[in-house]
CSV table of C-alpha atoms in Angstrom, one decimal:
chain,number,residue,atom,x,y,z
A,3,MET,CA,94.1,57.5,102.3
A,4,SER,CA,96.9,57.5,104.9
A,5,TRP,CA,98.8,60.5,106.3
A,6,PHE,CA,101.9,59.3,104.5
A,7,LYS,CA,100.2,59.5,101.1
A,8,MET,CA,98.8,62.9,102.0
A,9,ILE,CA,102.3,64.1,102.8
A,10,ARG,CA,103.6,62.6,99.5
A,11,LEU,CA,100.9,64.5,97.6
A,12,GLY,CA,102.0,67.6,99.5
A,13,MET,CA,105.5,67.1,98.3
A,14,LEU,CA,104.3,67.6,94.7
A,15,HIS,CA,102.7,70.9,95.8
A,16,VAL,CA,105.9,71.9,97.5
A,17,ALA,CA,108.0,71.2,94.4
A,18,VAL,CA,105.9,73.5,92.3
A,19,ALA,CA,106.0,76.2,95.0
A,20,ILE,CA,109.8,76.0,95.2
A,21,SER,CA,110.0,76.7,91.5
A,22,LEU,CA,107.6,79.7,91.8
A,23,VAL,CA,109.2,81.6,94.7
A,24,PRO,CA,112.5,82.6,93.1
A,25,ILE,CA,110.7,84.1,90.1
A,26,THR,CA,108.1,86.1,92.0
A,27,GLY,CA,110.3,86.9,95.0
A,28,VAL,CA,113.7,87.5,93.5
A,29,LEU,CA,113.8,87.7,89.7
A,30,ASN,CA,111.0,90.3,89.5
A,31,ARG,CA,113.2,92.7,91.6
A,32,ILE,CA,116.3,91.9,89.5
A,33,MET,CA,114.5,92.5,86.2
A,34,ILE,CA,112.8,95.7,87.3
A,35,HIS,CA,115.4,97.3,89.6
A,36,GLU,CA,118.8,96.0,88.5
A,37,LEU,CA,118.2,95.5,84.8
A,38,GLY,CA,115.7,98.3,84.3
A,39,ILE,CA,113.1,96.3,82.4
A,40,MET,CA,109.7,97.8,82.4
A,41,ALA,CA,107.5,96.6,85.2
A,42,SER,CA,104.6,95.9,82.8
A,43,VAL,CA,106.8,93.6,80.7
A,44,VAL,CA,107.9,91.7,83.8
A,45,ALA,CA,104.3,91.4,85.1
A,46,ALA,CA,103.2,90.1,81.7
A,47,LEU,CA,105.8,87.4,81.8
A,48,ILE,CA,105.1,86.4,85.4
A,49,ILE,CA,101.3,86.1,85.0
A,50,LEU,CA,101.7,83.6,82.1
A,51,PRO,CA,100.7,80.7,84.4
A,52,HIS,CA,97.4,82.5,85.2
A,53,LEU,CA,96.8,83.3,81.5
A,54,PHE,CA,97.3,79.6,80.7
A,55,SER,CA,95.0,78.4,83.5
A,56,PRO,CA,92.1,77.6,81.2
A,57,ILE,CA,94.2,74.7,79.7
A,58,GLN,CA,93.8,72.9,83.1
A,59,VAL,CA,90.3,71.7,82.1
A,60,PHE,CA,91.6,70.3,78.8
A,61,ILE,CA,94.6,68.6,80.5
A,62,GLY,CA,92.4,67.2,83.2
A,63,GLN,CA,89.9,65.8,80.7
A,64,PHE,CA,92.7,64.4,78.5
A,65,SER,CA,94.3,62.6,81.5
A,66,ASP,CA,90.9,61.3,82.5
A,67,ARG,CA,90.5,59.5,79.2
A,68,HIS,CA,94.1,58.7,78.2
A,69,PRO,CA,96.1,56.8,80.9
A,70,ILE,CA,99.7,56.0,79.9
A,71,GLY,CA,101.1,52.7,80.9
A,72,GLY,CA,98.2,52.1,83.3
A,73,TYR,CA,98.7,55.4,85.1
A,74,ARG,CA,96.1,58.2,84.8
A,75,ARG,CA,98.0,61.0,86.5
A,76,THR,CA,101.7,60.1,87.1
A,77,PRO,CA,103.0,60.8,83.5
A,78,TYR,CA,101.2,64.1,83.3
A,79,ILE,CA,102.5,65.2,86.8
A,80,ALA,CA,106.0,64.2,85.8
A,81,LEU,CA,105.8,66.1,82.5
A,82,GLY,CA,104.3,69.1,84.1
A,83,ILE,CA,106.9,69.3,86.9
A,84,LEU,CA,109.7,68.7,84.5
A,85,LEU,CA,108.6,71.6,82.3
A,86,CYS,CA,107.9,73.8,85.3
A,87,VAL,CA,111.3,73.2,86.9
A,88,ILE,CA,113.3,73.5,83.7
A,89,GLY,CA,111.5,76.6,82.7
A,90,ALA,CA,112.0,78.2,86.1
A,91,ALA,CA,115.7,77.4,86.1
A,92,LEU,CA,116.1,79.1,82.7
A,93,THR,CA,114.3,82.3,83.5
A,94,PRO,CA,117.4,84.2,84.7
A,95,PHE,CA,119.0,83.5,81.3
A,96,ALA,CA,115.9,85.1,79.7
A,97,ALA,CA,116.2,88.1,81.9
A,98,PHE,CA,119.8,88.7,81.1
A,99,ALA,CA,119.1,88.1,77.4
A,100,MET,CA,116.5,90.9,77.5
A,101,ASP,CA,119.0,93.2,79.2
A,102,ALA,CA,121.6,92.5,76.4
A,103,SER,CA,119.2,92.8,73.5
A,104,PHE,CA,115.6,93.4,74.3
A,105,TRP,CA,113.6,92.0,71.4
A,106,PRO,CA,115.5,88.8,70.8
A,107,GLY,CA,115.6,88.4,74.6
A,108,LEU,CA,111.9,89.0,74.9
A,109,ALA,CA,111.2,86.2,72.3
A,110,LEU,CA,113.4,83.9,74.4
A,111,ALA,CA,111.7,85.0,77.6
A,112,LEU,CA,108.2,84.3,76.2
A,113,LEU,CA,109.4,80.8,75.3
A,114,ILE,CA,111.0,80.1,78.7
A,115,PHE,CA,108.3,81.7,80.8
A,116,GLY,CA,105.7,80.0,78.6
A,117,MET,CA,107.3,76.6,79.3
A,118,TRP,CA,107.2,77.4,83.0
A,119,GLY,CA,103.5,78.4,82.8
A,120,VAL,CA,102.4,75.4,80.8
A,121,GLY,CA,104.3,73.1,83.1
A,122,PHE,CA,102.8,74.8,86.2
A,123,ASN,CA,99.2,74.3,85.0
A,124,THR,CA,99.9,70.7,83.8
A,125,ALA,CA,101.4,69.7,87.1
A,126,VAL,CA,98.8,71.5,89.3
A,127,VAL,CA,95.7,70.1,87.6
A,128,SER,CA,97.2,66.6,87.5
A,129,TYR,CA,98.3,66.3,91.1
A,130,LEU,CA,95.0,67.8,92.4
A,131,SER,CA,93.2,65.3,90.2
A,132,LEU,CA,95.3,62.5,91.7
A,133,ALA,CA,94.4,63.8,95.2
A,134,SER,CA,90.7,63.7,94.2
A,135,ASP,CA,91.2,60.2,92.7
A,136,MET,CA,92.8,58.8,95.8
A,137,SER,CA,90.8,60.6,98.5
A,138,PRO,CA,87.3,59.6,99.7
A,139,ALA,CA,85.0,62.6,99.8
A,140,HIS,CA,85.1,62.8,103.6
A,141,LEU,CA,89.0,63.0,103.5
A,142,ARG,CA,89.5,65.3,100.5
A,143,SER,CA,89.4,68.5,102.6
A,144,ARG,CA,92.0,67.1,104.9
A,145,THR,CA,94.2,66.0,102.0
A,146,ILE,CA,94.2,69.4,100.3
A,147,ALA,CA,94.7,71.1,103.7
A,148,VAL,CA,97.8,69.1,104.3
A,149,MET,CA,99.1,69.9,100.8
A,150,TRP,CA,98.3,73.6,101.1
A,151,PHE,CA,100.0,73.9,104.5
A,152,MET,CA,103.1,72.2,103.2
A,153,MET,CA,103.1,74.5,100.2
A,154,ILE,CA,102.9,77.8,102.1
A,155,THR,CA,105.6,76.5,104.6
A,156,ALA,CA,107.8,75.7,101.6
A,157,VAL,CA,107.2,79.2,100.2
A,158,ILE,CA,108.4,80.8,103.5
A,159,GLY,CA,111.4,78.4,103.7
A,160,THR,CA,112.4,78.9,100.1
A,161,ALA,CA,112.3,82.7,100.5
A,162,ILE,CA,114.5,82.6,103.6
A,163,GLY,CA,117.0,80.2,102.0
A,164,ALA,CA,117.1,82.1,98.7
A,165,GLY,CA,117.6,85.4,100.5
A,166,ARG,CA,120.5,84.1,102.5
A,167,ALA,CA,122.1,82.6,99.5
A,168,LEU,CA,121.9,85.9,97.6
A,169,GLU,CA,123.3,88.0,100.4
A,170,HIS,CA,126.1,89.0,98.0
A,171,TYR,CA,124.3,89.2,94.7
A,172,THR,CA,126.0,88.5,91.4
A,173,PRO,CA,124.4,87.3,88.1
A,174,GLU,CA,126.4,84.1,88.4
A,175,ARG,CA,125.1,83.5,92.0
A,176,LEU,CA,121.5,84.2,90.9
A,177,ILE,CA,121.8,81.5,88.2
A,178,GLU,CA,123.3,79.1,90.7
A,179,VAL,CA,120.5,79.7,93.3
A,180,PHE,CA,117.8,79.1,90.6
A,181,ALA,CA,119.6,75.9,89.6
A,182,ILE,CA,119.7,74.7,93.3
A,183,CYS,CA,116.0,75.5,93.7
A,184,ALA,CA,115.2,73.6,90.6
A,185,SER,CA,117.3,70.6,91.7
A,186,VAL,CA,115.6,70.6,95.1
A,187,ALA,CA,112.2,70.9,93.6
A,188,LEU,CA,112.8,68.0,91.2
A,189,THR,CA,114.2,65.8,93.9
A,190,ILE,CA,111.2,66.4,96.2
A,191,ALA,CA,108.8,65.8,93.4
A,192,THR,CA,110.5,62.5,92.4
A,193,LEU,CA,110.4,61.3,96.0
A,194,GLY,CA,106.8,62.2,96.3
A,195,LEU,CA,105.6,60.8,92.9
A,196,ILE,CA,107.4,57.4,92.5
A,197,GLY,CA,105.0,54.6,93.5
A,198,LEU,CA,102.3,57.0,94.7
A,199,GLU,CA,99.6,56.2,92.2
A,200,PRO,CA,98.5,52.5,92.0
A,201,ARG,CA,98.7,51.1,88.5
A,202,ASN,CA,95.3,50.5,86.7
A,203,ALA,CA,93.6,51.9,89.8
A,204,THR,CA,89.9,52.9,89.8
A,205,PRO,CA,89.4,56.4,91.1
A,206,VAL,CA,87.7,56.7,94.5
A,207,SER,CA,85.6,59.5,93.1
A,208,HIS,CA,85.2,61.2,89.7
A,209,GLU,CA,83.7,64.6,89.1
A,210,GLU,CA,82.7,66.2,85.8
A,211,ARG,CA,85.0,68.9,84.6
A,212,HIS,CA,83.5,72.2,83.3
A,213,SER,CA,85.1,74.7,81.0
A,214,ALA,CA,85.8,78.2,82.2
A,215,VAL,CA,83.2,79.6,79.7
A,216,ASP,CA,80.5,77.3,81.1
A,217,SER,CA,81.4,78.2,84.7
A,218,VAL,CA,81.3,82.0,84.1
A,219,ARG,CA,78.1,81.8,82.1
A,220,THR,CA,76.4,80.0,85.0
A,221,VAL,CA,77.4,82.7,87.5
A,222,VAL,CA,76.6,85.6,85.2
A,223,ALA,CA,73.1,84.2,84.8
A,224,ASP,CA,72.4,84.9,88.5
A,225,PRO,CA,72.4,88.6,89.5
A,226,LEU,CA,73.6,88.1,93.1
A,227,ALA,CA,76.3,85.6,92.1
A,228,ARG,CA,77.4,88.0,89.4
A,229,ARG,CA,77.8,90.9,91.8
A,230,PHE,CA,79.8,88.6,94.1
A,231,PHE,CA,82.0,87.6,91.2
A,232,ILE,CA,82.8,91.2,90.4
A,233,TYR,CA,83.5,91.9,94.1
A,234,LEU,CA,85.8,88.9,94.3
A,235,MET,CA,87.8,90.0,91.3
A,236,LEU,CA,88.2,93.5,92.7
A,237,MET,CA,89.2,92.3,96.1
A,238,LEU,CA,91.7,89.7,94.8
A,239,SER,CA,93.2,92.1,92.2
A,240,ALA,CA,93.8,94.7,94.9
A,241,ILE,CA,95.3,92.3,97.4
A,242,LEU,CA,97.4,90.3,95.0
A,243,GLY,CA,98.3,93.0,92.5
A,244,GLN,CA,101.4,93.9,94.6
A,245,ASP,CA,103.1,90.5,93.9
A,246,VAL,CA,105.4,91.8,91.2
A,247,LEU,CA,106.2,95.2,92.7
A,248,LEU,CA,106.8,94.7,96.4
A,249,GLU,CA,110.5,93.6,96.1
A,250,PRO,CA,111.6,96.3,93.6
A,251,TYR,CA,109.7,98.9,95.7
A,252,GLY,CA,111.8,97.9,98.7
A,253,ALA,CA,115.0,98.3,96.5
A,254,ALA,CA,113.9,101.7,95.0
A,255,ALA,CA,112.5,103.3,98.1
A,256,PHE,CA,114.9,102.1,100.8
A,257,GLY,CA,118.0,100.6,98.9
A,258,MET,CA,117.3,97.2,100.4
A,259,SER,CA,119.6,94.4,99.2
A,260,VAL,CA,118.4,91.3,97.3
A,261,ARG,CA,118.5,89.3,100.5
A,262,GLU,CA,116.3,91.8,102.3
A,263,THR,CA,113.7,92.1,99.6
A,264,THR,CA,113.5,88.3,99.2
A,265,GLN,CA,112.7,88.1,102.9
A,266,LEU,CA,109.5,90.1,102.3
A,267,THR,CA,107.9,87.0,100.8
A,268,ALA,CA,108.6,85.1,104.0
A,269,THR,CA,107.2,88.0,106.1
A,270,TRP,CA,104.0,88.2,104.0
A,271,GLY,CA,103.6,84.4,103.9
A,272,SER,CA,104.1,84.0,107.6
A,273,ALA,CA,101.6,86.7,108.5
A,274,THR,CA,99.1,85.1,106.0
A,275,LEU,CA,99.5,81.7,107.5
A,276,LEU,CA,99.2,83.0,111.1
A,277,ALA,CA,96.0,84.8,110.2
A,278,LEU,CA,94.5,81.7,108.6
A,279,LEU,CA,95.3,79.6,111.6
A,280,LEU,CA,93.9,82.2,114.1
A,281,HIS,CA,90.8,82.5,112.0
A,282,GLY,CA,90.2,78.8,112.1
A,283,ILE,CA,90.9,78.5,115.8
A,284,LEU,CA,89.5,81.7,117.2
A,285,PHE,CA,88.1,84.4,114.9
A,286,SER,CA,85.5,82.2,113.2
A,287,ARG,CA,83.8,81.6,116.5
A,288,TRP,CA,82.7,85.2,116.9
A,289,LEU,CA,83.0,86.7,113.4
A,290,SER,CA,80.5,86.0,110.6
A,291,ASN,CA,82.0,85.3,107.2
A,292,LYS,CA,80.8,88.7,105.9
A,293,ARG,CA,82.1,90.6,108.9
A,294,GLY,CA,85.4,88.7,108.7
A,295,ALA,CA,85.8,89.5,105.0
A,296,MET,CA,85.2,93.2,105.8
A,297,LEU,CA,87.7,93.1,108.6
A,298,GLY,CA,90.3,91.3,106.5
A,299,GLY,CA,89.8,93.7,103.6
A,300,ALA,CA,90.1,96.7,105.9
A,301,ILE,CA,93.4,95.4,107.5
A,302,ALA,CA,94.8,94.6,104.0
A,303,ALA,CA,93.9,98.1,102.8
A,304,THR,CA,95.6,99.6,105.9
A,305,GLY,CA,98.7,97.5,105.0
A,306,LEU,CA,98.7,98.8,101.4
A,307,THR,CA,98.3,102.4,102.6
A,308,LEU,CA,101.2,102.1,105.1
A,309,ILE,CA,103.4,100.5,102.5
A,310,ALA,CA,102.8,103.5,100.3
A,311,LEU,CA,103.3,106.0,103.1
A,312,SER,CA,106.5,104.3,104.3
A,313,GLY,CA,108.1,105.2,100.9
A,314,ILE,CA,106.6,108.6,100.6
A,315,LEU,CA,107.8,109.6,104.1
A,316,ARG,CA,111.0,107.6,103.9
A,317,LEU,CA,110.1,105.6,107.0
A,318,GLN,CA,111.9,102.3,106.4
A,319,PRO,CA,111.1,101.0,109.9
A,320,LEU,CA,107.4,101.1,108.9
A,321,PHE,CA,107.8,99.1,105.7
A,322,VAL,CA,108.3,95.6,106.9
A,323,PRO,CA,105.6,95.8,109.6
A,324,ALA,CA,103.3,97.2,106.9
A,325,VAL,CA,104.0,94.1,104.7
A,326,ALA,CA,103.1,91.9,107.7
A,327,ILE,CA,99.9,93.8,108.2
A,328,LEU,CA,99.1,93.3,104.5
A,329,GLY,CA,99.8,89.6,104.9
A,330,PHE,CA,97.7,89.3,108.0
A,331,GLY,CA,94.7,91.0,106.4
A,332,THR,CA,95.2,88.8,103.3
A,333,GLY,CA,94.9,85.7,105.4
A,334,ILE,CA,91.7,86.7,107.1
A,335,ALA,CA,90.2,88.0,103.8
A,336,THR,CA,91.2,84.7,102.1
A,337,ALA,CA,89.6,82.4,104.7
A,338,THR,CA,86.4,84.5,105.0
A,339,ASN,CA,85.9,85.1,101.3
A,340,LEU,CA,86.4,81.4,100.6
A,341,ALA,CA,83.6,80.8,103.2
A,342,LEU,CA,81.4,83.4,101.4
A,343,MET,CA,82.3,81.8,98.1
A,344,LEU,CA,81.0,78.4,99.4
A,345,ASP,CA,77.9,80.1,100.6
A,346,MET,CA,77.4,81.4,97.1
A,347,THR,CA,77.6,77.8,95.7
A,348,THR,CA,74.6,75.7,95.1
A,349,PRO,CA,74.9,71.9,95.7
A,350,GLN,CA,73.4,71.2,92.3
A,351,GLN,CA,76.0,73.3,90.4
A,352,VAL,CA,79.0,73.1,92.8
A,353,GLY,CA,81.4,72.2,90.0
A,354,LEU,CA,80.4,75.1,87.8
A,355,PHE,CA,80.4,77.6,90.6
A,356,ILE,CA,83.7,76.6,92.0
A,357,GLY,CA,85.1,76.7,88.5
A,358,ALA,CA,83.8,80.3,88.2
A,359,TRP,CA,85.5,81.3,91.4
A,360,GLY,CA,88.7,79.8,90.2
A,361,VAL,CA,88.4,81.9,87.0
A,362,ALA,CA,87.9,85.0,89.1
A,363,ASP,CA,91.0,84.1,91.1
A,364,ALA,CA,93.2,83.5,88.1
A,365,ALA,CA,91.9,86.6,86.2
A,366,ALA,CA,92.3,88.9,89.2
A,367,ARG,CA,95.9,87.7,89.9
A,368,GLY,CA,96.8,88.2,86.2
A,369,LEU,CA,95.0,91.5,85.6
A,370,GLY,CA,96.0,92.9,89.0
A,371,ASN,CA,99.7,92.3,88.5
A,372,LEU,CA,99.6,93.5,84.8
A,373,LEU,CA,97.7,96.7,85.6
A,374,ALA,CA,100.0,97.4,88.6
A,375,GLY,CA,103.1,97.1,86.3
A,376,MET,CA,101.5,99.4,83.7
A,377,ILE,CA,100.5,102.0,86.3
A,378,ARG,CA,104.0,101.9,87.8
A,379,ASP,CA,105.6,102.5,84.4
A,380,LEU,CA,103.2,105.3,83.4
A,381,THR,CA,103.4,107.2,86.7
A,382,ALA,CA,107.2,106.9,86.9
A,383,LEU,CA,107.5,109.6,84.3
A,384,VAL,CA,106.0,112.2,86.7
A,385,ALA,CA,106.2,110.7,90.2
A,386,GLY,CA,109.7,109.2,90.2
A,387,PRO,CA,110.6,105.7,91.2
A,388,THR,CA,109.3,105.7,94.7
A,389,GLY,CA,106.2,107.8,94.0
A,390,SER,CA,105.2,105.5,91.1
A,391,TYR,CA,105.2,102.4,93.4
A,392,ALA,CA,103.4,104.3,96.1
A,393,THR,CA,100.8,105.4,93.6
A,394,VAL,CA,100.1,101.7,92.7
A,395,PHE,CA,99.7,100.7,96.4
A,396,LEU,CA,97.4,103.6,97.1
A,397,ILE,CA,95.2,102.8,94.1
A,398,GLU,CA,95.0,99.1,95.2
A,399,ALA,CA,93.9,100.3,98.7
A,400,LEU,CA,91.2,102.4,97.0
A,401,ILE,CA,90.0,99.5,94.8
A,402,LEU,CA,89.9,97.4,98.0
A,403,GLY,CA,87.7,100.1,99.6
A,404,VAL,CA,85.3,100.0,96.6
A,405,ALA,CA,85.2,96.2,96.9
A,406,LEU,CA,84.2,96.4,100.5
A,407,VAL,CA,81.4,98.9,99.7
A,408,MET,CA,80.1,96.4,97.2
A,409,LEU,CA,80.3,93.6,99.8
A,410,ARG,CA,78.1,95.6,102.2
A,411,ALA,CA,75.3,95.5,99.6
A,412,ILE,CA,75.6,91.7,99.0
A,413,ASP,CA,73.1,89.7,101.0
A,414,VAL,CA,74.7,86.2,101.1
A,415,SER,CA,72.0,84.8,103.3
A,416,ALA,CA,69.5,85.4,100.5
A,417,PHE,CA,71.5,83.1,98.3
A,418,ARG,CA,72.6,80.4,100.7
A,419,SER,CA,73.3,80.2,104.5
A,420,GLN,CA,75.6,77.4,105.5
A,421,ARG,CA,78.7,77.4,107.7
A,422,ARG,CA,81.8,75.5,106.7
A,423,GLU,CA,84.8,74.1,108.5
A,424,LEU,CA,88.3,75.4,108.0
A,425,GLY,CA,89.3,72.3,106.2
A,426,GLN,CA,86.8,72.9,103.5
A,427,LEU,CA,88.0,76.5,103.1
A,428,VAL,CA,91.6,75.4,102.7
A,429,ALA,CA,90.5,72.6,100.3
A,430,VAL,CA,88.9,75.2,98.0
A,431,MET,CA,91.9,77.4,98.2
A,432,GLY,CA,94.1,74.5,97.2
A,433,ASP,CA,91.9,73.8,94.2
A,434,ALA,CA,92.0,77.4,93.1
């Protein structure tokens, strides 16, 4: 498994990320702020990839047993990326159709966003399976780490590029930017995929796939693991529930342009990446996983509180630094909670437990964003636009505080005490 092959696998991860950023970093703001579509409806459409995540097990099992033309993964990766990219490119048309006539537009949006969600899951499980097929066990963590690093760098770069391209927003320019992103994603995926998988190759390793139901059932059977599962869902839903609302909040509270709100994704991602690198190099030497998770959660809660206060007090200079603080806390919380997650995994049931943590991640992202959108819509009637967003962020900070109280009562050492390297942490993050 050469570095060149790792980078080519990373290009597939980058392609999917490039299709994702314009939707979660630009279109959410346009739909909620400019078009006036309810935040709960926008959230429900954007979380479709998370709702469809259980199909990954079926797709993975099907590709295991049904190679096409001698290739186990390549046809499924190609199909997934094609659906993902085409669906993403068409999402602005769905948004404008909902603005023109809501119910027919919503039907079209469900079809287009559904195409994007199915393609996303098909591509992700297929190229992660290919990474597993091609990587020996001792190199798998490095492979996924390279893929994940390339992905988050692409997220930052795409956010910056899309923001600059939309400095003067028009519907036509939005459609053009989405088409450019789709073209770039398809080109990168093609260059990464062609010739990557050997024909009729025998996988280096093969691991049994477990359904989401089996994974969750295994965790629920253990009281300590069950408590950690609930904590993980609360923590993730609080930290990630702001994905749909951050950009429209910047527009509503401070009148920020499309370009300015798009840059928030780059700010958040850069701070997250910096925190992950600092944790791997420095913080992990003197912070235990549990203390690190407490620290990261506290920093993220501070960021959420400051984001809310910046709007309530009309302090725009506080807003972007608060987003960076949230991103930094998210990075530390991510690394340390992944370490805790691995501590809560037994060697005999590693596949089942990792699957359960993946379910917690997908469910928390989906529910967190959907509930955030619903709370925003309900509170807008009494608190006004800015107050409704601020209410959501304050509630998320409160949920994060409850999660940290739960964490204090969880004795991870009683379940399993084992330190992990940063590469293993990033590998699990990539798999999730």
